Coordinates of C-alpha atoms and ligand atoms in Angstrom, one line a residue:
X1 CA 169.7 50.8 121.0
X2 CA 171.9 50.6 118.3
X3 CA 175.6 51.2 118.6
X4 CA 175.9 53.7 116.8
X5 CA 172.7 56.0 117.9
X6 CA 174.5 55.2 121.2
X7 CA 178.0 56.8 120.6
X8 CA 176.1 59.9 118.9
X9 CA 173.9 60.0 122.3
X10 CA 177.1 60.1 124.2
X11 CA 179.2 62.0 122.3
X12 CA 177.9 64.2 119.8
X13 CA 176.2 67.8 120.2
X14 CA 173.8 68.7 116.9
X15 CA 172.6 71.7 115.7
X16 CA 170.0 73.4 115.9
X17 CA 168.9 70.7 118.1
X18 CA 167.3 70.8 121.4
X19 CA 169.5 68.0 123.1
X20 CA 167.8 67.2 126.2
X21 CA 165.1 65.9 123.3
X22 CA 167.2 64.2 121.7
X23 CA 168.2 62.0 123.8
X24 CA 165.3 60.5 124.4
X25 CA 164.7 58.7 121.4
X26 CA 166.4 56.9 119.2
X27 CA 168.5 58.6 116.4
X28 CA 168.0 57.2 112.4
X29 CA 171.5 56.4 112.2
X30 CA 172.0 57.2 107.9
X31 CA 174.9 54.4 106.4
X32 CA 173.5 54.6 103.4
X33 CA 172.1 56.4 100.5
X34 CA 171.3 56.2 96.4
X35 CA 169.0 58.4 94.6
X36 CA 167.0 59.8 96.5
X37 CA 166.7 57.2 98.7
X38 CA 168.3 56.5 102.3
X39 CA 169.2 53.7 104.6
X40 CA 169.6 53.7 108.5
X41 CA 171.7 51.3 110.0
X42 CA 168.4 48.9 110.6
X43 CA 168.2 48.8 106.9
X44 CA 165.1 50.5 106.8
X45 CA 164.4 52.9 103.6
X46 CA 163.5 56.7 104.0
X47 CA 162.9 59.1 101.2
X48 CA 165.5 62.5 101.3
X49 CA 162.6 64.7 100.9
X50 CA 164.1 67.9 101.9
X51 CA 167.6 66.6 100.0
X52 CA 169.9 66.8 103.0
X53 CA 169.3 69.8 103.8
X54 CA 168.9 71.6 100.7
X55 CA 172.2 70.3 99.4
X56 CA 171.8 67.2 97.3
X57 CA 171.0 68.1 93.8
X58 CA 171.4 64.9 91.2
X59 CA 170.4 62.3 94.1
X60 CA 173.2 60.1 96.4
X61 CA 176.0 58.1 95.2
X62 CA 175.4 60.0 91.5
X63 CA 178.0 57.9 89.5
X64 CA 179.4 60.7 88.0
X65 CA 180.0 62.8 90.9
X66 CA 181.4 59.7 92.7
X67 CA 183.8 59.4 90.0
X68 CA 185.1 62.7 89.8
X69 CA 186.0 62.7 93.8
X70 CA 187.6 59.5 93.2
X71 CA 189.5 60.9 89.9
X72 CA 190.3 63.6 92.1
X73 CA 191.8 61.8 95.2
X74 CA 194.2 59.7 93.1
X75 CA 195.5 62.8 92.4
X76 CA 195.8 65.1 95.6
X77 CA 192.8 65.6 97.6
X78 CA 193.7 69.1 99.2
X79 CA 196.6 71.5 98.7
X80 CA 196.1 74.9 100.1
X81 CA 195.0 78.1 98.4
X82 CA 197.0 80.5 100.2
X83 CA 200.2 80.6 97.9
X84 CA 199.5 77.9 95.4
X85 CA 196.8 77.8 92.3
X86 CA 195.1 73.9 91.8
X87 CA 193.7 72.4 88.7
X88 CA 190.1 71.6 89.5
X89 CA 189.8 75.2 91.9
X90 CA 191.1 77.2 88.5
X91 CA 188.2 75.2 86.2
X92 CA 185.8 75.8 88.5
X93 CA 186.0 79.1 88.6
X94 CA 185.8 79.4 85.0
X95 CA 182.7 77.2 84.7
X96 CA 180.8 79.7 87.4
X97 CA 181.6 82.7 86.2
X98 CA 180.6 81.3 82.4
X99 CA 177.4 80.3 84.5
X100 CA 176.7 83.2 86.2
X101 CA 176.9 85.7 83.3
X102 CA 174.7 83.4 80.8
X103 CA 172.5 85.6 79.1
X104 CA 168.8 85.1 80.3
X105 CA 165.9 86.3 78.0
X106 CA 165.1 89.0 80.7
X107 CA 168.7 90.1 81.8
X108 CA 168.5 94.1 80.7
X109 CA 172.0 94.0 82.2
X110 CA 173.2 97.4 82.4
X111 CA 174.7 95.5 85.4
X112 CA 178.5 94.5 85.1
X113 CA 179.2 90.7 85.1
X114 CA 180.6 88.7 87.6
X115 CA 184.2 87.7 87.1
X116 CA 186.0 86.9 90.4
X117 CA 185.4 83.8 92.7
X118 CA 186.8 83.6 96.2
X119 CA 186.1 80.3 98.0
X120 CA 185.1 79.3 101.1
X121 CA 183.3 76.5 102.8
X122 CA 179.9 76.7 103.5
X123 CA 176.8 79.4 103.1
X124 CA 177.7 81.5 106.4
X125 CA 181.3 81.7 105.0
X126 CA 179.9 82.6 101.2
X127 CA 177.8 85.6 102.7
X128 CA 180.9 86.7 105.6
X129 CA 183.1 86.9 102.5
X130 CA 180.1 88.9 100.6
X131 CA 179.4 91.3 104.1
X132 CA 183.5 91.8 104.1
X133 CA 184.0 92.9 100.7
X134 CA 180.7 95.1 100.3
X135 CA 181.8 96.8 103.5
X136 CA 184.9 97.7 103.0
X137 CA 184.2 98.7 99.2
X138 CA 181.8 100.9 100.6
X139 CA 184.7 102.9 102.1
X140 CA 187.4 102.5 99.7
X141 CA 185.1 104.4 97.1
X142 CA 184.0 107.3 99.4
X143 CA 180.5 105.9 99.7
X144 CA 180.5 106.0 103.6
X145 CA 182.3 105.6 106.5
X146 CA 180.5 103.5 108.3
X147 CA 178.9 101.5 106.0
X148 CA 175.4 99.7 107.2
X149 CA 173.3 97.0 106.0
X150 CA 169.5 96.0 104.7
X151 CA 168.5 92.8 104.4
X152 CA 164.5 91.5 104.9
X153 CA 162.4 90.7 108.0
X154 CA 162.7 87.2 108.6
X155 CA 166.2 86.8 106.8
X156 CA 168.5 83.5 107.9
X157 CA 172.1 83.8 106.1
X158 CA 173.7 81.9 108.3
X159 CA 175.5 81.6 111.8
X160 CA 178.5 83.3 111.4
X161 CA 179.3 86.7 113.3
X162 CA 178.7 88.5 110.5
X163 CA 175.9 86.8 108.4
X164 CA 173.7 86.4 111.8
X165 CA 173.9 90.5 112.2
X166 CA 172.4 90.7 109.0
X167 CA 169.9 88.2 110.0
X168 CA 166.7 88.6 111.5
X169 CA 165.2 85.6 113.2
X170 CA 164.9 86.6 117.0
X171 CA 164.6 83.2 118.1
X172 CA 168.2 82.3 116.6
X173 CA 169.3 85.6 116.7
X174 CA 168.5 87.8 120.3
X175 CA 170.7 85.9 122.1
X176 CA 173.7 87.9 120.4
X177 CA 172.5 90.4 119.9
X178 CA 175.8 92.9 121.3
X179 CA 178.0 90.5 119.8
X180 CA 176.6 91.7 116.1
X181 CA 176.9 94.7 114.4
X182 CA 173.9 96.8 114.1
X183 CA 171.9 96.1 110.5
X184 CA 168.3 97.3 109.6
X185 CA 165.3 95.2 108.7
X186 CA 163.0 95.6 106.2
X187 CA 159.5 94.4 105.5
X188 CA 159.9 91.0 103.9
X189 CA 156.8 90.5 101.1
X190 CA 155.1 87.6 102.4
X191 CA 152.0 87.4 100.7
X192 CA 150.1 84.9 102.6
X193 CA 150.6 87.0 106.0
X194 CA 151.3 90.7 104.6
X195 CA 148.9 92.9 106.6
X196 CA 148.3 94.8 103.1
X197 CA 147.1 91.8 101.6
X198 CA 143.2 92.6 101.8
X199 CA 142.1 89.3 99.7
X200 CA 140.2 86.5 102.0
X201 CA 141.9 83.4 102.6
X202 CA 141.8 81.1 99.6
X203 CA 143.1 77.6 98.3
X204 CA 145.2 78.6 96.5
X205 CA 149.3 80.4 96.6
X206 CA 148.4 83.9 98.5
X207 CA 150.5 85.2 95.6
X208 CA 148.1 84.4 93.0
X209 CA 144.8 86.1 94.6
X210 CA 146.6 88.5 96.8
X211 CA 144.9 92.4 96.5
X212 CA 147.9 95.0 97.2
X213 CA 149.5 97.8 95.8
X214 CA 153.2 96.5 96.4
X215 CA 153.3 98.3 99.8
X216 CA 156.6 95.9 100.7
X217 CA 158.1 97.8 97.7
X218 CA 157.1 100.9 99.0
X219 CA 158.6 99.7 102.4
X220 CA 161.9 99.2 100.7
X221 CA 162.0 102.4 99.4
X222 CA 161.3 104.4 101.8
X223 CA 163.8 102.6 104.2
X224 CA 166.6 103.2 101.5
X225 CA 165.8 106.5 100.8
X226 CA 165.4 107.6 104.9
X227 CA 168.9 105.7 105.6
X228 CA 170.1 108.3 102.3
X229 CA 168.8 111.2 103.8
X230 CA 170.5 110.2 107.3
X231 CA 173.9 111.2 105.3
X232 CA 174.6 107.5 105.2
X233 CA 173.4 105.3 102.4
X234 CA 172.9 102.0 102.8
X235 CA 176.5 99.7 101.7
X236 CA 174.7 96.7 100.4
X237 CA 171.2 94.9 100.3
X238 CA 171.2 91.5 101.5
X239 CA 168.4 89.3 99.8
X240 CA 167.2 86.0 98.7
X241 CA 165.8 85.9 95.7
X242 CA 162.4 84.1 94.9
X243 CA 162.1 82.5 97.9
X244 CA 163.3 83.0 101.6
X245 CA 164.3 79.7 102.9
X246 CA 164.8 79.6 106.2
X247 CA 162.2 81.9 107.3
X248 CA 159.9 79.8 105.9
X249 CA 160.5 79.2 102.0
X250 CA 158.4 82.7 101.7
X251 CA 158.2 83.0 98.7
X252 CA 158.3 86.6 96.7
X253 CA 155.4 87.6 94.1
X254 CA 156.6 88.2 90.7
X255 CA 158.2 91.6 89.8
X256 CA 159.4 92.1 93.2
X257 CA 163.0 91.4 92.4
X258 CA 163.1 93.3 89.6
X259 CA 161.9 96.7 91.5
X260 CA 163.8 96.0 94.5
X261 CA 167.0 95.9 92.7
X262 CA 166.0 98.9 90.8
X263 CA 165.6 100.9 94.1
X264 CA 168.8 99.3 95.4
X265 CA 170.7 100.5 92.2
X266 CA 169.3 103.6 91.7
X267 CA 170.9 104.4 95.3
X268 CA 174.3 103.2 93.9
X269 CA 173.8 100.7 96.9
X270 CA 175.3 97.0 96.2
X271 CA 173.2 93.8 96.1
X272 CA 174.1 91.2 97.3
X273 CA 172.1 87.6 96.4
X274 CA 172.4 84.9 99.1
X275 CA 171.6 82.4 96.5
X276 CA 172.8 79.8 99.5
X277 CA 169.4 77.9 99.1
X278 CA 168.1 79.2 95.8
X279 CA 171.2 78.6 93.8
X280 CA 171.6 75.7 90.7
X281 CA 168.3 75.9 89.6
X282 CA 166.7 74.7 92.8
X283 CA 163.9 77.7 92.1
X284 CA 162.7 76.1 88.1
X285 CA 163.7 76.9 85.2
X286 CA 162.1 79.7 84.3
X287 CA 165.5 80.7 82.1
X288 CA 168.0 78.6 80.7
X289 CA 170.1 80.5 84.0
X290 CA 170.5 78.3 87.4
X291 CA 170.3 81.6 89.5
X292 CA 167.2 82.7 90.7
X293 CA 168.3 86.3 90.6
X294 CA 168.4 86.1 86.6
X295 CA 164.5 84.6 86.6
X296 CA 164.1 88.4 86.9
X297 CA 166.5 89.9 85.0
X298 CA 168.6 91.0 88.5
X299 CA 172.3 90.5 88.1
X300 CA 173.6 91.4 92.1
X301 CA 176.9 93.0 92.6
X302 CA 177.8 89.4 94.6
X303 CA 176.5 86.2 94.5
X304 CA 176.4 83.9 97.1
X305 CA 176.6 80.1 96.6
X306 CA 176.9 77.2 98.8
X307 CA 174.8 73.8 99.4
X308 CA 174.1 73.0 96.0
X309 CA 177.4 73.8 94.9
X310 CA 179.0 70.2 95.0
X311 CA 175.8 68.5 94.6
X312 CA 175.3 67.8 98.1
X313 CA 178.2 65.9 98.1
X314 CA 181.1 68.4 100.0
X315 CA 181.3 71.9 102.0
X316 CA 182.5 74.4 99.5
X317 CA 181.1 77.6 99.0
X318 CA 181.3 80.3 95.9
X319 CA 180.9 84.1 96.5
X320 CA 181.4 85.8 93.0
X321 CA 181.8 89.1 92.5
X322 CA 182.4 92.2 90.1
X323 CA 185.9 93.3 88.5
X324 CA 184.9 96.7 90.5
X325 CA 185.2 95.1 93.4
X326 CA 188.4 93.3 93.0
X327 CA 190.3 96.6 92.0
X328 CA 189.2 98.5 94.9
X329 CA 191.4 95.8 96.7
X330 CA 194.7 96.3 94.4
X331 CA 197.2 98.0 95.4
X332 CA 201.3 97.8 95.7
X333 CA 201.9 95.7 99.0
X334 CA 202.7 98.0 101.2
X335 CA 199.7 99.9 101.0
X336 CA 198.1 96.5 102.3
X337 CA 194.6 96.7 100.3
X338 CA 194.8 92.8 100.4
X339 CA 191.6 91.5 101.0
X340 CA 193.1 89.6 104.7
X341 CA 190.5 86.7 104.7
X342 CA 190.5 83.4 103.9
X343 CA 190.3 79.5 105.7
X344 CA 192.3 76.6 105.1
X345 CA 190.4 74.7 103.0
X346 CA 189.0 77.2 100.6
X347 CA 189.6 76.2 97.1
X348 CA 189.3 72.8 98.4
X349 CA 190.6 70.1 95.5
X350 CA 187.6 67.5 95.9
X351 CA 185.0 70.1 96.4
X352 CA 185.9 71.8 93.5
X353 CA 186.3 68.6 91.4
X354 CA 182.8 67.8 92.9
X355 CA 181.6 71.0 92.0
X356 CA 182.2 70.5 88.0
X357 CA 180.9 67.3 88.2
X358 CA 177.9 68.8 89.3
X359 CA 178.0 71.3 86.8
X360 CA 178.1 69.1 83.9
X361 CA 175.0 67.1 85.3
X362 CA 173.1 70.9 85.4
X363 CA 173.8 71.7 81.9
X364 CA 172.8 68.9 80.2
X365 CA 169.8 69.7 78.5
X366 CA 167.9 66.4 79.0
X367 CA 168.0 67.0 82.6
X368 CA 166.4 70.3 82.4
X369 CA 163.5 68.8 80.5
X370 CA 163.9 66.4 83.6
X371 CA 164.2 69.2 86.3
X372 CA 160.8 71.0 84.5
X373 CA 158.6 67.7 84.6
X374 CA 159.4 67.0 88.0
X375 CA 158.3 70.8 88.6
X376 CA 155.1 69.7 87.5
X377 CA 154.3 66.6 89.2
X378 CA 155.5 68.2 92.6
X379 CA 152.5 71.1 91.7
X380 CA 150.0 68.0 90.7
X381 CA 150.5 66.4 93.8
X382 CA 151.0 69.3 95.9
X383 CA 147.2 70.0 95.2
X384 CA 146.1 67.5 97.0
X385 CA 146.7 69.2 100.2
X386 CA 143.9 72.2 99.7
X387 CA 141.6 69.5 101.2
X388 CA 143.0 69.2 104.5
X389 CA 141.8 72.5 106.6
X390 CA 145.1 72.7 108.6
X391 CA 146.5 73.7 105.6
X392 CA 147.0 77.2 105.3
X393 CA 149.1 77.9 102.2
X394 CA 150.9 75.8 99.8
X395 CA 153.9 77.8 98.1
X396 CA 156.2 76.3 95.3
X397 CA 159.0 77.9 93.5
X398 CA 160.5 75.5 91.2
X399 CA 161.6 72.5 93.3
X400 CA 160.9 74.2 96.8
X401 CA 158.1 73.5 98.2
X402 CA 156.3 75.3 101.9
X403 CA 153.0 74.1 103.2
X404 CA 151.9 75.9 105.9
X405 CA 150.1 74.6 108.6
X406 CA 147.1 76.7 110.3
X407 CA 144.6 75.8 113.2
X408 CA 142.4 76.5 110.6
X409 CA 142.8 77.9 106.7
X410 CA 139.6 80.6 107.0
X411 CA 141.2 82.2 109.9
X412 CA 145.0 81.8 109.0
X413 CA 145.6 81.5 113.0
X414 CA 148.9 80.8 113.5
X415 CA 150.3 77.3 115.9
X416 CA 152.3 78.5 118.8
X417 CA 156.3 77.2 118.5
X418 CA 155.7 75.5 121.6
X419 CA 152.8 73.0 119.9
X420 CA 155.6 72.0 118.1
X421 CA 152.9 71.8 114.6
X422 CA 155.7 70.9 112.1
X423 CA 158.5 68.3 114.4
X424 CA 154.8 66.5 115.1
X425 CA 154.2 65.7 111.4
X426 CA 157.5 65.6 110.2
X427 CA 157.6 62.5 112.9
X428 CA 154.8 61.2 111.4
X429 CA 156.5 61.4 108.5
X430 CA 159.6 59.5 109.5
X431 CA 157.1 56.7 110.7
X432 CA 156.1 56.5 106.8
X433 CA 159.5 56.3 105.1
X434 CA 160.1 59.6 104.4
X435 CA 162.1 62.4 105.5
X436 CA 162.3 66.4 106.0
X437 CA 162.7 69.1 108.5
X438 CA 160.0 71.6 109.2
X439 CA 160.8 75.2 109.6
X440 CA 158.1 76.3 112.9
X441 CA 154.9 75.5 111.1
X442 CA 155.9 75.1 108.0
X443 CA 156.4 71.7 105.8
X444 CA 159.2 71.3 103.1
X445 CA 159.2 69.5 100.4
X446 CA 163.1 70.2 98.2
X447 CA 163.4 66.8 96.4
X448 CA 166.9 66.0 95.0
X449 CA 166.4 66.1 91.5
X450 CA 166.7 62.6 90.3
X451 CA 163.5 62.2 92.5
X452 CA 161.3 59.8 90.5
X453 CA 157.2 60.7 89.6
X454 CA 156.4 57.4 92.2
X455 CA 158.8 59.2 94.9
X456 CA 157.4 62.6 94.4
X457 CA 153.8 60.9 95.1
X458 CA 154.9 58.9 98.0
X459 CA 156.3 61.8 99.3
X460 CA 153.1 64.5 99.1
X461 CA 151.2 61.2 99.9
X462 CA 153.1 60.6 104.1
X463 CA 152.7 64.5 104.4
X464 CA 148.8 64.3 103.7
X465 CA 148.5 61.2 105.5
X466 CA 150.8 62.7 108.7
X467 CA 149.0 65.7 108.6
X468 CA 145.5 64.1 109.2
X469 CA 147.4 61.4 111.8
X470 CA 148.4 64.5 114.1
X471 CA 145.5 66.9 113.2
X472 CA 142.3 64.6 112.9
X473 CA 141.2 63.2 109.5
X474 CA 139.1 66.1 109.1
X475 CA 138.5 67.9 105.1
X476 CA 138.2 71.5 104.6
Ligands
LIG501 C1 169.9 81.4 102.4 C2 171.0 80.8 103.3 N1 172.1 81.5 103.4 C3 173.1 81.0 104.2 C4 172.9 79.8 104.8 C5 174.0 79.2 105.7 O1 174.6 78.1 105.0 P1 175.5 77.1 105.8 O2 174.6 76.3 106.8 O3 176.1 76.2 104.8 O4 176.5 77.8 106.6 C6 171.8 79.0 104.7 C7 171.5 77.8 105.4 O5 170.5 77.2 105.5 C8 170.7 79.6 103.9 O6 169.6 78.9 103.7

C-alpha cells in the first residue's frame, strides 16, 4: 500500500464515512488535478464527476483562480474580520450583492434586495448564520417569542447544531435528536415518489408526466397556516430551490417556488434559500441570474451560499441578507443588539480573492453560452440510461444530474440502504476512471463546468456500463 493511503489509514477519521470499511481497501490518494480531471498518487487518471463535492465550478488548477490566490498571498493571506475591514472581503461583497439583486426576466420583486453579507466558512455555517438572524428577527419585531422553523421532508443543510435541527434526514439526524431544537417538516414535492402522483411509471423525468393537483402546495399551506392559528407563526422557511441535493438531487416541478414563497410571504414569514448546492448557476441558466431562487422570480429574505462560492477552490461561505434585517440588530452599545456571532477566519483574504476570481469566470458571457451547451450534451447523453430497467428516474436541473436506481422501473421498488445499490456502482465507476458519490440509491452526475463534450460522454458512458456490471446487462 502506498505511503500515503497508509498514513490516512492510520491517522485520519473521514466523514460521513463508515471507517471500519474503509480500511479495508485501499484509499485513491488525489495529488493532483486539472480540468476536470484528477490524478492519484499511482498516476492514474479519474474524471471529478460530481466536482468535489459540489464545489469546483471552472475545473482544477483554473489559471485564473490560481493567480488571484497567488496575487493574494503576496500580499497577506488572512487578517481577521473582527475589528479590521480587507481589500478583497470589501469587493466581494459588493460583487454578490450586485449579483444577487440582478434583475431576472421573471423577478416581480415586490421583495426588498439583498444588501448585507456576513461571512463564514462553509454551508452549515452560511445557514447557522441564516437560522440566527431569522430567529432572533423574529423576536426583535414582535413576530413571536419563540420563533419556530419549516423546512422540507428530506432537507440536509448541514451538520451544524443548528442547520441539522432544521434538517430532516433520520439516518444523519435521530441520533441528536435532544441536542436540536424542535423544527417542523413539511412534505417535500418529489415527483417521482409523491403518493399524489397518480401517472404510471414512465421513461421519462416524473415531473414531466406527473398527474397532481399540487397537493405538496397544499401541504405547505396548510402547515403554515395551522402553525398561524397555534398563536405562533412560523419565523422562517428553510428551502432549496430547484433541486434538493442531499436528499437526493429531488428536484421541484416548475411553479412550485413561485407559490411556496407566495404562501411563505403572505404569512409575513421569512425565506430563507440554502442555495449551498444550487448556488452560481450550478441549476442552468434559465436567467441571466446564478441563483436558482431567481429562475422563479423568488427573491428570499436570506440567501445562503457556500461550495461554489470560491470555485471549489477554498472554505468560505456568503449568507446575504436584507437592510431589514441588519437594522433590527442596531442599536447604541449598551443596549447590546450586536449580532454576537462570528469565526476566525470569516472574511477570509484568499477566499474572498478566490471568490472574485470566480466571479469574473461566471459572468463572462462566452462561458454561459459554454455552461448552456454543456446543459445539453449532459441531457443527450443522460438519455441513454432509459434503456437500462434499474433505472428508475433520471432528473436534471441544469448541471445536476440524479439517476435513480430501482429493482425494477415499472414497479419503482425501492433498494434497501443495506444493498448498498449506489457505493456498488459508484465502485464500478472508480474501476473506469471516473468519479462521484451516490446519495442511497441515487447516482450524481455535477460536472465542473469546464467539463469537455468527450468527458461528459465518458462519464454517462462508466455509469451505464457500471450499472449493467453490478445489475446484469439486462435492457428495459
Ligand atoms: C444544501 C446544502 N446546505 C448546506 C450544506 C452544508 O455545507 P458544508 O458541507 O459546506 O457545511 C450542504 C452540503 O452538502 C448542502 O448541500
Amino acid at each position: 500500500m502506498n505511503k500515503l493511503a497508509k498514513l490516512d489509514r492510520a491517522y485520519v477519521w473521514h466523514p460521513f464515512t463508515q471507517m471500519r470499511d474503509w480500511v479495508r481497501r485501499e484509499p485513491i490518494v488525489i495529488t493532483a488535478g486539472k480540468g476536470a480531471v484528477l490524478w492519484d498518487v499511482q498516476g492514474r487518471e479519474y474524471l471529478d464527476a460530481n466536482a468535489s463535492i459540489w464545489t469546483n465550478l471552472h475545473g482544477h488548477r483554473h489559471p485564473h483562480i490560481t493567480g488571484a490566490i497567488k496575487r493574494q498571498l503576496g500580499k497577506i493571506a488572512h487578517s481577521s474580520a473582527l475589528g479590521f475591514a480587507n481589500e478583497p472581503a470589501s469587493l466581494l461583497a459588493e460583487r454578490l450583492v450586485k449579483a444577487a439583486n440582478r434583475k431576472t426576466p421573471r423577478a416581480k420583486d415586490a421583495q426588498q434586495p439583498l444588501s448585507k453579507v456576513f461571512f463564514s466558512d462553509d454551508g452549515s455555517t452560511a445557514v447557522e448564520v441564516a437560522l440566527k438572524l431569522a430567529y432572533e428577527v423574529a423576536r426583535r419585531l414582535g413576530r413571536t417569542q419563540k420563533p419556530r422553523f419549516l423546512s422540507l421532508t428530506g432537507a440536509y443543510h448541514g451538520d451544524t447544531v443548528g442547520a441539522v435541527s432544521v434538517g430532516h434526514i433520520d439516518l444523519f439526524h435521530k441520533a441528536y435528536d435532544s441536542l436540536l431544537f424542535k423544527s417542523d417538516a413539511v412534505m417535500a414535492p418529489y415527483c417521482y415518489r409523491c403518493p399524489f402522483n397518480r401517472a404510471k411509471p414512465d421513461r421519462a423525468d416524473a415531473r414531466e408526466y406527473r398527474k397532481c393537483n399540487w397537493e405538496c402546495v397544499g401541504k405547505v399551506e396548510r402547515r403554515v397556516g395551522a402553525q398561524r392559528k397555534k398563536g405562533n407563526p412560523y419565523a422562517a422557511m428553510v428551502v432549496e430551490p430547484l433541486m434538493q441535493g442531499a436528499a437526493g438531487m429531488i428536484p421541484q416541478p416548475e411553479g412550485w417556488l413561485r407559490r411556496v414563497a407566495e404562501i411563505v410571504r403572505a404569512d409575513g414569514a421569512q425565506l430563507i434559500a440554502d442555495e449551498v448546492m444550487t448556488g452560481f448557476a450550478r441549476t442552468g441558466q434559465a436567467s441571466a441570474s446564478l441563483f436558482a431562487s431567481h429562475h422563479e422570480g423568488v427573491q428570499p429574505d436570506f440567501l445562503c451560499l457556500a461550495k461554489g462560492l470560491t470555485g471549489g477552490y477554498l472554505p468560505m461561505a456568503a449568507t446575504l441578507t436584507t437592510q431589514a434585517v441588519f437594522d433590527a440588530f442596531l442599536g447604541k452599545y449598551d443596549e447590546f443588539k450586536t449580532f454576537f456571532h462570528g469565526h476566525s477566519y470569516t472574511g477570509n483574504q484568499l477566499g474572498a480573492a478566490a471568490a472574485i476570481a470566480s466571479l469574473d469566470l461566471l459572468e463572462k458571457p462566452e462561458n454561459r453560452r459554454t455552461r448552456l451547451q454543456l446543459e445539453k450534451t449532459l441531457r443527450e447523453e443522460l438519455k441513454s440510461l432509459w434503456s437500462l430497467p434499474n433505472v428508475g428516474d433520471v432528473r436534471q436541473v441544469g448541471l445536476v444530474a440524479g439517476i435513480e436506481l430501482v429493482r425494477d422501473w415499472r414497479t419503482r421498488e425501492a433498494f434497501d440502504v443495506r444493498e448498498r445499490a449506489g457505493i456498488r456502482v459508484c465502485e464500478a465507476m472508480a474501476r473506469r476512471g471516473v468519479l462521484t458519490r451516490p446519495i442511497g440509491s441515487v447516482l450524481l452526475l455535477v460536472p465542473p463546468y469546464c467539463t469537455t463534450l468527450k468527458q461528459i460522454q465518458r462519464m454517462v458512458a462508466a455509469m451505464r456500463e457500471s450499472i449493467q456490471e453490478v445489475f446484469g446487462r439486462r435492457e428495459a
